[in-house]
Amino acid sequence: MRYRAGMFGYALAFLSGVVFVQQLAVLPELSSLITLLLSSSLLWLVSRLANSNKNLAQKREYTLIKYYILLFIIGYMYAVLYANQRLSFRLDENYIGSNLLVSGDVSGVPVTDGHIQRFDFNIKSYRILTTNNNGINHGQTMRQFPQKLRLSWYYAEQVVYAGETWQFEVRLKPPHGFMNPGGFDYEAWLFQHGIHATGYVRQSALNRPLSDNLSSITFIGKVNSIRQAISQQIDIIANRHLRNTDKATDETGSFALVKALAIGHKSSISNRHWQVLINTGTSHLMAISGLHIGLASLFAFVFIRRAVPAFIMKWVPAQHIAVTGGMIAALIYALIAGLSVSTQRAIIMLSVLSMMMLVRRNHRPVDALGFALLIVLLFDPLAVLSAGFWFSFSAVAVIFISLNSDRPVAGKFDSSVLKPASDANAQQQNSSTASICSRAIITVKQWVRLQLLISVFLLPLSLFMFQQVSLVSPIANFLLIPYVSFLVVPLVLLALACNFLFPGIAEMLFVLAASLLDFVWPVLSLLSALPHALWINGNVDVVSLSGATLGMLLIFFSKRIISMAAARIAATGTFNRQQLIAVYSSLLIIAGLMVAPIFITTSPHLERGEYQLTMLDVGQGSAAVLVTQNHLMVFDAGAKFSDRLDAGSNVVIPCIRSAGHDAVDYLVISHGDADHIGGAQAILDEYPATTVIGQDIENLAAKNKSGCFAGIQWQWDGVDFEFLSPFRDDISLFSSGRHNNHSCVLRVSSTAGAVLLAGDIEESVESRLLQKYGEKLASDILLVPHHGSKTSSSAAFLAAVDPEIALFSVGYNNRYGFPDSQVMQRYRSLSSRLLRTDKSGAIIITVAKDDGIVVEKYREKARKYWHH
């Protein structure tokens, strides 16, 4: 397959247009697209006329440039139209809080977490329920109703199974997630997966399954039903096996890993096991992707190639049958794995390669990669929002670079031609008689080299995407990739094949696969526990990523570049070795300077007496990070949402990393309510040297803990910290079961300005503070007490504080109705600037001497067109 400029180049141009759209805060209007199309057509005609007088070489160059520009524009327009179509189904704001009756199919495998069932739901029909004197009114409709929902059902009366058709009474809201520096973009994830609204199932008599007839279930529904059955079967096997071996728990999580390899269901893997996989850079092995799909195809190819009868090969080549069979096996495995975005991408790439093998067309591997890239983008341009997209294509590109790096290049100066022919013949003879041991050594060396190249080239991308990279990943992947690929995965695939016909054999294979993972897990745990196994740097941006990648490519190909230059210079008869060495050295220095920024960690520059407060977006809870010139404090840690999700690990720690910090001096917990202390332990596990100060901190595992009481104070870098409450002798306020009134109240001040962090105190404590401190409460910034509850923020207290900026830490559409409208009016009457985390995301306030108080709203700063 020949391309005038190479399919890879064309695909990159199309990719650039798609990626450019994902950087937009607002999508362009349709009229703008029409104008762009007309302008492009006009420029194309003008350029054709201008090229008529140029020579053939110039025409080719201009034509190539035109193709790249045209493909960029096509990619841009295609991505805009695709995004507009998907956004058109987003839930209308007017129906937030409305009772809706929806019917449809349960999509995917539902996840049970304690008393909560979570599942995706594909809509078939809907009704908007409004009650009046005549009963239920079904007359209201929406212009575009969401097609796919993500629902939670609390304390469900029945168990929901994949593929079932249900009717639910629900309440929905548009996709909305936290917006914080360094944090996970949940709204982007929902947008990419085509989820148009999220919500919960109400306790209602209208909730019921609509049909028990299996024939009514769609094909995908039946596949998901099979996936859920396999999941339950693996759970039963795990419980039986663990009971027989007298183990209370699955200590290595091996059956959870087997389930992930079998059906792509990773919800059973604990945080502790995920951390080991992340620290060793092997988490990709437990997420079904291109590697696993390719292995399924390879194993099927080898088996079918050997099993094809000779008489069939008279009509159809065995290789064609094997390739087709391998493709079918890979597709079946992808379906059992849930046909996720990563498996869809892998199937497309494998289909492209299989097609090229079947048609027997000559092609460069890089062009096959480009063609696969183009098909993936046409199928789903939003794939570029996935980290897996970039890692999979980058890893394949590195493999191609490694395989082709030693091939001779046209025009390259080849010193081997100067060697005598006899030496070449002797080398060929020695090569042909090489021992199996020598070949094995060569294979091992090539494998080590490939793992090192992949680790090095993907290092900047890993830092950019995840703010961290495993330094032990080359060793871990060198051992684990062949181990999992050729021992564990074949057993899992055989178990899936035997599952329904020979369940006894399937159980033995699942147990054997889990045992193999048990065997290798101590090695991973050892590597994970090594000092500096994980390198953390949150400062890598797009510019640093691009520069480092280009610099690494220059270093890798530097010898080739210089060798080609030497060949051309030698052809002119003016070969100068010293000049060539100087050019080579300069090239390495330039490349080194391009790579250097990813190794540099920077943090906000603050002068003495200045500080920066980041009020984090943690939903209905509270968490803040305060930084001085040389110190960092966390005030409250948000909520813990589940065993795998808490604000500490998912919001606070990424924020600290993204700012270039690697330690927490103090963790202040205002009080023990779940929405303030829930993420504390995760922070302490990450930063064990942290000192904890606060209330209700007895159950936290920390080296240094102490209570917070009025009068405790310290100074960092010219910034004063003082606790104003609780008072040691005010026991009456703590008698009730509520913890709000013994919240730590902390005042931070310097010559540049003051901030008052008030926890969840209520009016009684506000009165006590007024009696004790009076006008000394005055602060420029106030973290509004108790999230804006009507039990707090009394008029007298606000008059004393007189904040210029009032910060409300509240969850979007929260069930408490915070902040209260009357409370908001009190702040407005003071002419305070009201900022809310549910509307602004994280709020970053820099208190500086020269610039005064500078406010930055992260939802505005990092806004993309899909953000709510």
Tab-separated table of N, CA and C in Angstrom, residues 47 163 179 220 223 246 298 397 454 500 541-542 585 590 597 674 679:
chain	number	residue	atom	x	y	z
A	47	SER	N	-4.505	28.279	-4.693
A	47	SER	CA	-3.202	27.618	-4.621
A	47	SER	C	-2.950	26.753	-5.852
A	163	GLY	N	-28.369	-6.301	31.048
A	163	GLY	CA	-29.232	-6.654	29.941
A	163	GLY	C	-30.711	-6.596	30.244
A	179	MET	N	-13.497	20.003	39.852
A	179	MET	CA	-12.517	20.682	39.005
A	179	MET	C	-11.409	21.226	39.898
A	220	ILE	N	-26.089	-7.019	22.753
A	220	ILE	CA	-25.134	-6.509	23.728
A	220	ILE	C	-25.615	-6.792	25.142
A	223	VAL	N	-24.713	-10.301	25.941
A	223	VAL	CA	-23.274	-10.400	26.208
A	223	VAL	C	-22.973	-9.912	27.622
A	246	ASP	N	-8.378	-21.881	54.147
A	246	ASP	CA	-8.407	-21.224	55.455
A	246	ASP	C	-7.906	-19.790	55.409
A	298	LEU	N	-3.431	-13.918	18.550
A	298	LEU	CA	-2.224	-14.711	18.267
A	298	LEU	C	-2.435	-16.179	18.617
A	397	ALA	N	4.420	2.948	18.438
A	397	ALA	CA	5.374	3.751	17.674
A	397	ALA	C	6.800	3.500	18.154
A	454	ILE	N	10.756	1.780	25.706
A	454	ILE	CA	9.356	2.119	25.982
A	454	ILE	C	9.254	2.928	27.272
A	500	PHE	N	-18.920	-22.597	29.960
A	500	PHE	CA	-20.299	-23.056	29.923
A	500	PHE	C	-20.423	-24.540	29.564
A	541	ASP	N	4.014	20.146	31.586
A	541	ASP	CA	2.902	20.632	30.777
A	541	ASP	C	3.086	20.200	29.335
A	542	VAL	N	2.219	20.686	28.450
A	542	VAL	CA	2.259	20.270	27.046
A	542	VAL	C	3.576	20.670	26.394
A	585	SER	N	28.100	17.003	18.970
A	585	SER	CA	28.051	17.456	20.365
A	585	SER	C	26.980	18.520	20.558
A	590	ILE	N	21.688	20.363	22.593
A	590	ILE	CA	20.346	20.921	22.329
A	590	ILE	C	19.263	19.941	22.766
A	597	PRO	N	13.676	20.132	31.180
A	597	PRO	CA	12.556	20.672	31.973
A	597	PRO	C	11.718	19.640	32.711
A	674	ALA	N	-17.698	13.370	58.543
A	674	ALA	CA	-17.132	12.598	57.431
A	674	ALA	C	-16.707	13.467	56.266
A	679	GLY	N	-10.885	12.061	53.865
A	679	GLY	CA	-9.683	11.821	53.067
A	679	GLY	C	-8.386	11.958	53.827
